[in-house]
Amino acid sequence: MSGLRILLRLTAAGLAFADGMLHAAVTPEHFAQARYLGILFVFSVLFLSTLGLALTYGVFGSPAVPTGKLTRWAGILLVAGLLAGYFATRTIGFPGFSGHWGDFGLATKGIEALLLVLLVADLGGSRSVPGSHTR
């Protein structure tokens, strides 16, 4: 794995952990507004933490247990869902939730947008150039 790919994955892992911690910080207030939103936030924290661990393990873990494109695709779907959910709650609305366009929420969306870009960039993988196979 190249140094750039390692940096990319570790940065993505750090962003996933940071976003998970930020979601954890506001989970109680979302439970207070609507139980189902609190539950969604708990799952967000769990999935973001798992994504961060999987990306970190992909760098430092055993080569016998690779974390491949499936991890990144799952991360892409998760982050796209978080972004879509935020914008849906602020535009069409969700039952029992009166969300507003706050700085905190927009900051997490910035983190998620960057995370999404990194995960998509990492999907490119290391392509082989014909005749450059090593043993």
Coordinates of C-alpha atoms in Angstrom, one line a residue:
M1 CA 0.0 0.0 0.0
S2 CA 1.4 3.4 -1.0
G3 CA 2.1 6.1 1.5
L4 CA -0.6 8.3 -0.1
R5 CA -3.2 5.5 0.2
I6 CA -2.2 5.0 3.9
L7 CA -2.6 8.8 4.5
L8 CA -6.0 8.8 2.7
R9 CA -7.4 5.8 4.7
L10 CA -6.1 7.1 8.0
T11 CA -7.5 10.5 7.3
A12 CA -10.9 8.9 6.4
A13 CA -10.7 6.8 9.6
G14 CA -10.1 9.9 11.7
L15 CA -13.0 11.8 10.1
A16 CA -15.3 8.8 10.7
F17 CA -14.3 8.7 14.4
A18 CA -14.7 12.5 14.7
D19 CA -18.1 12.5 13.1
G20 CA -19.1 9.6 15.3
M21 CA -18.1 11.5 18.4
L22 CA -20.0 14.6 17.3
H23 CA -23.1 12.5 16.6
A24 CA -22.7 10.9 20.1
A25 CA -22.6 14.3 21.7
V26 CA -26.1 15.3 20.3
T27 CA -27.7 11.9 20.6
P28 CA -29.5 12.7 23.9
E29 CA -31.2 15.8 22.6
H30 CA -32.4 13.9 19.5
F31 CA -33.8 11.2 21.8
A32 CA -35.6 14.0 23.7
Q33 CA -37.2 15.3 20.4
A34 CA -38.2 11.9 19.0
R35 CA -37.2 8.5 20.1
Y36 CA -36.7 7.2 16.6
L37 CA -34.2 10.0 15.9
G38 CA -32.2 9.1 19.0
I39 CA -32.1 5.5 17.8
L40 CA -30.9 6.6 14.4
F41 CA -28.2 8.6 16.0
V42 CA -27.1 5.6 18.1
F43 CA -26.8 3.5 14.9
S44 CA -24.9 6.4 13.2
V45 CA -22.4 6.4 16.1
L46 CA -22.0 2.6 15.9
F47 CA -21.6 2.6 12.1
L48 CA -19.2 5.5 12.0
S49 CA -17.0 3.9 14.7
T50 CA -17.1 0.6 12.9
L51 CA -16.1 2.3 9.6
G52 CA -13.2 4.1 11.4
L53 CA -12.0 0.8 12.9
A54 CA -12.3 -1.0 9.6
L55 CA -10.3 1.6 7.7
T56 CA -7.6 1.7 10.5
Y57 CA -7.5 -2.1 10.5
G58 CA -7.1 -2.0 6.7
V59 CA -3.8 -0.1 7.2
F60 CA -2.4 -1.7 10.3
G61 CA -4.2 -5.1 10.4
S62 CA -3.1 -8.4 9.2
P63 CA -2.8 -8.8 5.4
A64 CA -4.5 -12.2 5.8
V65 CA -7.7 -10.3 6.6
P66 CA -8.0 -7.5 4.0
T67 CA -10.6 -4.8 4.2
G68 CA -11.5 -4.3 0.6
K69 CA -13.8 -2.2 -1.5
L70 CA -16.8 -3.5 0.4
T71 CA -15.7 -1.5 3.4
R72 CA -15.4 1.7 1.4
W73 CA -18.7 1.1 -0.4
A74 CA -20.4 0.5 2.9
G75 CA -18.9 3.8 4.1
I76 CA -20.0 5.6 1.0
L77 CA -23.6 4.4 1.5
L78 CA -23.5 5.3 5.2
V79 CA -22.2 8.8 4.7
A80 CA -24.5 9.5 1.7
G81 CA -27.4 8.4 4.0
L82 CA -26.3 10.7 6.8
L83 CA -26.0 13.6 4.3
A84 CA -29.4 12.8 2.8
G85 CA -31.1 12.4 6.2
Y86 CA -29.8 15.8 7.4
F87 CA -31.0 17.6 4.3
A88 CA -34.3 15.8 4.3
T89 CA -35.0 16.7 8.0
R90 CA -34.3 20.4 7.1
T91 CA -36.3 20.5 3.9
I92 CA -39.2 18.1 3.8
G93 CA -39.1 17.4 7.6
F94 CA -39.4 14.3 9.8
P95 CA -42.3 13.6 12.2
G96 CA -41.6 15.0 15.7
F97 CA -38.5 16.8 14.7
S98 CA -38.1 20.6 14.3
G99 CA -34.5 20.8 13.0
H100 CA -32.8 24.0 11.9
W101 CA -29.7 24.8 9.8
G102 CA -27.3 25.1 12.7
D103 CA -23.5 25.5 12.7
F104 CA -23.0 22.2 14.5
G105 CA -25.0 20.2 11.9
L106 CA -23.4 22.0 9.0
A107 CA -19.9 21.3 10.4
T108 CA -20.7 17.6 10.6
K109 CA -22.0 17.7 7.0
G110 CA -18.7 19.3 6.0
I111 CA -16.8 16.4 7.7
E112 CA -19.1 13.9 6.0
A113 CA -18.7 15.5 2.6
L114 CA -14.9 15.3 2.9
L115 CA -15.1 11.7 4.2
L116 CA -17.3 10.8 1.2
V117 CA -14.7 12.3 -1.2
L118 CA -11.9 10.4 0.5
L119 CA -13.8 7.1 0.3
V120 CA -14.7 7.5 -3.3
A121 CA -11.0 8.5 -4.1
D122 CA -9.9 5.3 -2.3
L123 CA -12.1 3.2 -4.5
G124 CA -9.7 3.8 -7.4
G125 CA -7.4 1.3 -5.8
S126 CA -4.0 0.5 -7.1
R127 CA -4.3 -0.4 -10.7
S128 CA -1.7 -2.6 -12.3
V129 CA 0.2 -1.3 -15.2
P130 CA 0.7 -4.0 -17.8
G131 CA 4.1 -5.6 -17.5
S132 CA 4.7 -4.1 -14.0
H133 CA 3.9 -7.2 -12.0
T134 CA 6.1 -8.0 -9.1
R135 CA 6.7 -11.3 -7.4

